PDB file of C-alpha atoms and ligand atoms in Angstrom:
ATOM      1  CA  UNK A 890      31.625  -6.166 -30.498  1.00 41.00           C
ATOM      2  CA  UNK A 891      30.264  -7.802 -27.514  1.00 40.00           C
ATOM      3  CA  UNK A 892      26.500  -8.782 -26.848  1.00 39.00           C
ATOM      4  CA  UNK A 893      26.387  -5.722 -24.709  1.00 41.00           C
ATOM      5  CA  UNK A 894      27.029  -3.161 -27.099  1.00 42.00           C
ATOM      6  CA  UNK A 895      24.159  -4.701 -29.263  1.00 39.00           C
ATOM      7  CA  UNK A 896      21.579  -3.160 -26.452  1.00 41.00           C
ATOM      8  CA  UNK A 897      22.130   0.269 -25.925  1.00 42.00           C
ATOM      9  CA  UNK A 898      25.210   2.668 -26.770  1.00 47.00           C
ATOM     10  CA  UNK A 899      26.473   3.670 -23.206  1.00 47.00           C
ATOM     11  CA  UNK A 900      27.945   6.940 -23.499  1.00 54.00           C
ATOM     12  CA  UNK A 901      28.304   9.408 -26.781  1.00 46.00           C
ATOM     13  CA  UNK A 902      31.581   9.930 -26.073  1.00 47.00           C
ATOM     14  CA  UNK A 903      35.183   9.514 -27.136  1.00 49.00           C
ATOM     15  CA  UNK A 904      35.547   5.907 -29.130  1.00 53.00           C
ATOM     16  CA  UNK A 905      36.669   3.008 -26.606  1.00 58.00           C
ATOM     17  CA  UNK A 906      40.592   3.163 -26.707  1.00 56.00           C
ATOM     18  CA  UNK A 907      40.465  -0.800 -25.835  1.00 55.00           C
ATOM     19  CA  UNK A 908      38.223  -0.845 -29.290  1.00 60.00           C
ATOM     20  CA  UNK A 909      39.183  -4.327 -30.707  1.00 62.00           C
ATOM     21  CA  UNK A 910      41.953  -4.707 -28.081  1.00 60.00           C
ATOM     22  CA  UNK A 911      41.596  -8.712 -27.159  1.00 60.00           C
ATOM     23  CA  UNK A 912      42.547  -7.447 -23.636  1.00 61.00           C
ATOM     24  CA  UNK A 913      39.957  -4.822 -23.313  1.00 59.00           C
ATOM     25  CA  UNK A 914      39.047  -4.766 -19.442  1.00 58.00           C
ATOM     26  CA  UNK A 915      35.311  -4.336 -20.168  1.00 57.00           C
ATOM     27  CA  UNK A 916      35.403  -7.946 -21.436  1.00 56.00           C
ATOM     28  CA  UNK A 917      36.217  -8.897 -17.585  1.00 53.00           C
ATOM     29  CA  UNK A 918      33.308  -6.463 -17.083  1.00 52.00           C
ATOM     30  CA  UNK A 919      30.557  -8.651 -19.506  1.00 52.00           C
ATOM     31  CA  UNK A 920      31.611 -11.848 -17.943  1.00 53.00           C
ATOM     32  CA  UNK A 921      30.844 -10.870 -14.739  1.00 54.00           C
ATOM     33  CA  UNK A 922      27.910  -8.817 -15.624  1.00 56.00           C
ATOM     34  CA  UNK A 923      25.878 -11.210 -18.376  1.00 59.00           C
ATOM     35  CA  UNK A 924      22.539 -10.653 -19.910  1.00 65.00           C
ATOM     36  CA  UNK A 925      20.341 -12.645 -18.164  1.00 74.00           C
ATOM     37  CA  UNK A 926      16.970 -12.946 -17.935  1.00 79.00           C
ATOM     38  CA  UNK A 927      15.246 -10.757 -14.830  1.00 83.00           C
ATOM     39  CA  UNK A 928      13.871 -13.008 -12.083  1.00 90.00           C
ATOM     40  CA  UNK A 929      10.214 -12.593 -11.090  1.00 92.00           C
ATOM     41  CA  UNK A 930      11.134 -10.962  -7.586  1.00 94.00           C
ATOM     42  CA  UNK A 931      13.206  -8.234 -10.257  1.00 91.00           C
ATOM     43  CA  UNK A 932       9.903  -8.018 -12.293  1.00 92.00           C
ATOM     44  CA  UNK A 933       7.957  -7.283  -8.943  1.00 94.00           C
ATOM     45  CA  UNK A 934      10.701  -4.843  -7.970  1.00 94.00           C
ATOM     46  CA  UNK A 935      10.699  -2.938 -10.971  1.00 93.00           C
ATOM     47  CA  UNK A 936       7.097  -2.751 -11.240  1.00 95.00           C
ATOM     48  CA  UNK A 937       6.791  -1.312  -7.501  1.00 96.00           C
ATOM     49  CA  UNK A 938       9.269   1.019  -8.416  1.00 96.00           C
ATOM     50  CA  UNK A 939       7.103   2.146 -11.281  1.00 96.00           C
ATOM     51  CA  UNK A 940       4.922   2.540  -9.295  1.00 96.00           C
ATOM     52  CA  UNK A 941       6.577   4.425  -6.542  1.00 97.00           C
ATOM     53  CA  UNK A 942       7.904   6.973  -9.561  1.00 97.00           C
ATOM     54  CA  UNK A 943       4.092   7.674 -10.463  1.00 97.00           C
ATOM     55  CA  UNK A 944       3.589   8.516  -7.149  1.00 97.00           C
ATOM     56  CA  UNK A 945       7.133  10.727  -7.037  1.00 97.00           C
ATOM     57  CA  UNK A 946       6.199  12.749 -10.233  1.00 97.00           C
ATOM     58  CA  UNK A 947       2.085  13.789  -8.951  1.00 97.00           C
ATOM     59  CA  UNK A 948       4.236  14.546  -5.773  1.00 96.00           C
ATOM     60  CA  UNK A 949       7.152  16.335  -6.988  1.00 97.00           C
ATOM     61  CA  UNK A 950       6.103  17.864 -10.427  1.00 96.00           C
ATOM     62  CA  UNK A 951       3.924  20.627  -8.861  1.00 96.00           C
ATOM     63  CA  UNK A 952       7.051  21.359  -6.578  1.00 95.00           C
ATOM     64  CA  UNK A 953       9.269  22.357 -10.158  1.00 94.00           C
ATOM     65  CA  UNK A 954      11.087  19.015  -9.437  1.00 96.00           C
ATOM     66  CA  UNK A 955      11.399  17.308 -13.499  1.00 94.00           C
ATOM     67  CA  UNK A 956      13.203  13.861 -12.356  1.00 95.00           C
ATOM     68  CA  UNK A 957      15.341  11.691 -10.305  1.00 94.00           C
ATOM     69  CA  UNK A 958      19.213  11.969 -10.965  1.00 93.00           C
ATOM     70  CA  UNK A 959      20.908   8.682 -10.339  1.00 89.00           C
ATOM     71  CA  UNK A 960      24.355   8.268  -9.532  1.00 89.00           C
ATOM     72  CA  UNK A 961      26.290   5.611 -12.379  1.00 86.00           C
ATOM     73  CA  UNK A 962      27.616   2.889 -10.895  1.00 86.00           C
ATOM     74  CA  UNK A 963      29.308   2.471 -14.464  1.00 85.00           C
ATOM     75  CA  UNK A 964      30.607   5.423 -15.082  1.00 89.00           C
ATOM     76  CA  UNK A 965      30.668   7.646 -11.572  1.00 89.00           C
ATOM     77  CA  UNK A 966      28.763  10.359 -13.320  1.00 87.00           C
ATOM     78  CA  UNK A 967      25.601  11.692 -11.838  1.00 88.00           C
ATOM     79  CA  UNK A 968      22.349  11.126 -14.751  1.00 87.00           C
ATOM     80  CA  UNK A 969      19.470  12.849 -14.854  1.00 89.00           C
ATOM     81  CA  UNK A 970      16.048  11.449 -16.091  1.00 90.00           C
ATOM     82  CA  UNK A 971      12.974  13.329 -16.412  1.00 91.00           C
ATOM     83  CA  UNK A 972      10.552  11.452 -15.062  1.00 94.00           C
ATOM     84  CA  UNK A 973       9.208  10.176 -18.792  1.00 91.00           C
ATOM     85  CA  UNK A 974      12.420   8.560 -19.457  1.00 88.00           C
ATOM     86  CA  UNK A 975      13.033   7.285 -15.931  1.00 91.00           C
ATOM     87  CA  UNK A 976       9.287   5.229 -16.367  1.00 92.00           C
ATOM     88  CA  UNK A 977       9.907   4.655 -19.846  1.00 88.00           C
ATOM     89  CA  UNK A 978      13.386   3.042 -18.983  1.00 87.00           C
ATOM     90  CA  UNK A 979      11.448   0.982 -15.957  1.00 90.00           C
ATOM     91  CA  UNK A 980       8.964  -0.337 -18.700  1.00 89.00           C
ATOM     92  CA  UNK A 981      11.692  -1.594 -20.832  1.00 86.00           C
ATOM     93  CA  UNK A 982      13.045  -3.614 -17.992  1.00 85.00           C
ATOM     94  CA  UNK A 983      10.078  -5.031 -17.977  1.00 88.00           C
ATOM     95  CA  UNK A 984       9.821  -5.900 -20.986  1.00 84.00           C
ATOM     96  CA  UNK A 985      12.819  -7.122 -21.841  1.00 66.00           C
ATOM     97  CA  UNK A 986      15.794  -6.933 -19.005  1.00 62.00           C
ATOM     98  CA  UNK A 987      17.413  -4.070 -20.673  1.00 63.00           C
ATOM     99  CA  UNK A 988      17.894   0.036 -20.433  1.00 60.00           C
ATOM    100  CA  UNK A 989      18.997   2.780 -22.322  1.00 59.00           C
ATOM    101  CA  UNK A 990      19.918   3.712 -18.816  1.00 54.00           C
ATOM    102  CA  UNK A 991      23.016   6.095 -20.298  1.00 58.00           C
ATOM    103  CA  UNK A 992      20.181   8.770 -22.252  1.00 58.00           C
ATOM    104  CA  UNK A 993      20.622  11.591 -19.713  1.00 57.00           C
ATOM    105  CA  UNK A 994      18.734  14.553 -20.565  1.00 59.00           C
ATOM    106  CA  UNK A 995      20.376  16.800 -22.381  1.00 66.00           C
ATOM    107  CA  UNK A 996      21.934  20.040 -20.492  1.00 71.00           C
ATOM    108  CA  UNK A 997      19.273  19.026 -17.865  1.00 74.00           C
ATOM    109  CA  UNK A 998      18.640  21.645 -14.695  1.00 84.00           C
ATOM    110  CA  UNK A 999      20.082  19.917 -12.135  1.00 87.00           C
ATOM    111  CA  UNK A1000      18.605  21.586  -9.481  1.00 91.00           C
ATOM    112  CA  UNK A1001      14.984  20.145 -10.532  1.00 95.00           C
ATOM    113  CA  UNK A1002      16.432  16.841 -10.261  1.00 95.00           C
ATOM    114  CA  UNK A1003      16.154  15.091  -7.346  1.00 96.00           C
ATOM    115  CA  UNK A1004      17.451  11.381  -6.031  1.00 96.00           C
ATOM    116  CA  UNK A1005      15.245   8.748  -5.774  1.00 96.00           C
ATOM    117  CA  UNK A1006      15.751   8.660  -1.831  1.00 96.00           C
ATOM    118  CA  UNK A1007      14.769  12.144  -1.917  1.00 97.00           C
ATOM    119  CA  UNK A1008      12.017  11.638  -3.727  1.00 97.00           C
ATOM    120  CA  UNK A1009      10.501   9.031  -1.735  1.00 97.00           C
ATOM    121  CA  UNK A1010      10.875  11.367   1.684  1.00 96.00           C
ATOM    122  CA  UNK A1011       9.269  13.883  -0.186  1.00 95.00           C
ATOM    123  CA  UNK A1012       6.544  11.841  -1.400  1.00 95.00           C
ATOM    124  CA  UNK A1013       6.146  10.358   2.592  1.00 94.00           C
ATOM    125  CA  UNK A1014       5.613  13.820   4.250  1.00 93.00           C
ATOM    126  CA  UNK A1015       3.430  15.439   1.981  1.00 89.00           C
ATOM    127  CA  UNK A1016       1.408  11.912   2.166  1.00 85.00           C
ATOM    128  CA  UNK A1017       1.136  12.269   5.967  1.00 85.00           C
ATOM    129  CA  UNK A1018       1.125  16.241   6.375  1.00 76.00           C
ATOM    130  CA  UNK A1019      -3.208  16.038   6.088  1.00 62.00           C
TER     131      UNK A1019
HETATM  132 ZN1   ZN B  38      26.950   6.179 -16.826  1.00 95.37          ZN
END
């Protein structure tokens, strides 16, 4: 088991084939990816983003919108947060430089899901429509 999998379980799926496999390709993964502590410009960045997704929700929830649907970088799937779990996963990186980020809703309605670029343009126009 690698430090990594102590953190979060990333996806409820199938078990790992390269499960204790000395050559599993993830390891390659964890070395280039390591736990390290967030820098105080990451801190910053995460708390604007906070922030920002406070904003999104009083912006977007009246509009039937429910979250922000990210695309994985890990896995290539699309997952969708509501916008509880999307701040809740924010304040964990702040409080200690890890995320459930793989808890997508479950059978979320995708169409009330929105990206965060989205979000933000929303957020803009209806901020400078008055
Ligand atoms: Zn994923």
């Amino acid at each position: 088991m690698t430090s990594r999998d102590s953190y979060f379980d990333p996806h409820s799926g199938p078990v790992d084939p390269f499960l204790g496999d000395p050559n599993d390709p993830s390891n390659l993964l964890d070395d280039l990816d390591p736990v390290e502590p967030l820098t105080d410009t990451d801190l910053q960045e995460i708390a604007a983003d906070l922030a920002e997704l406070t904003e999104f929700e009083a912006a977007l929830s009246p509009h039937e919108i429910h979250g922000i649907v990210v695309d994985c970088a890990d896995c290539g799937e699309q997952h969708y947060f509501s916008w509880a779990l999307m701040a809740a996963n924010l304040r964990s990186l702040l409080g200690n430089g890890r995320t459930g980020v793989h808890e997508p809703a479950a059978e979320p309605l995708t169409d009330a899901y929105v990206s965060w670029d989205y979000a933000r343009g929303f957020t803009d126009a209806l901020a400078h429509r008055s």
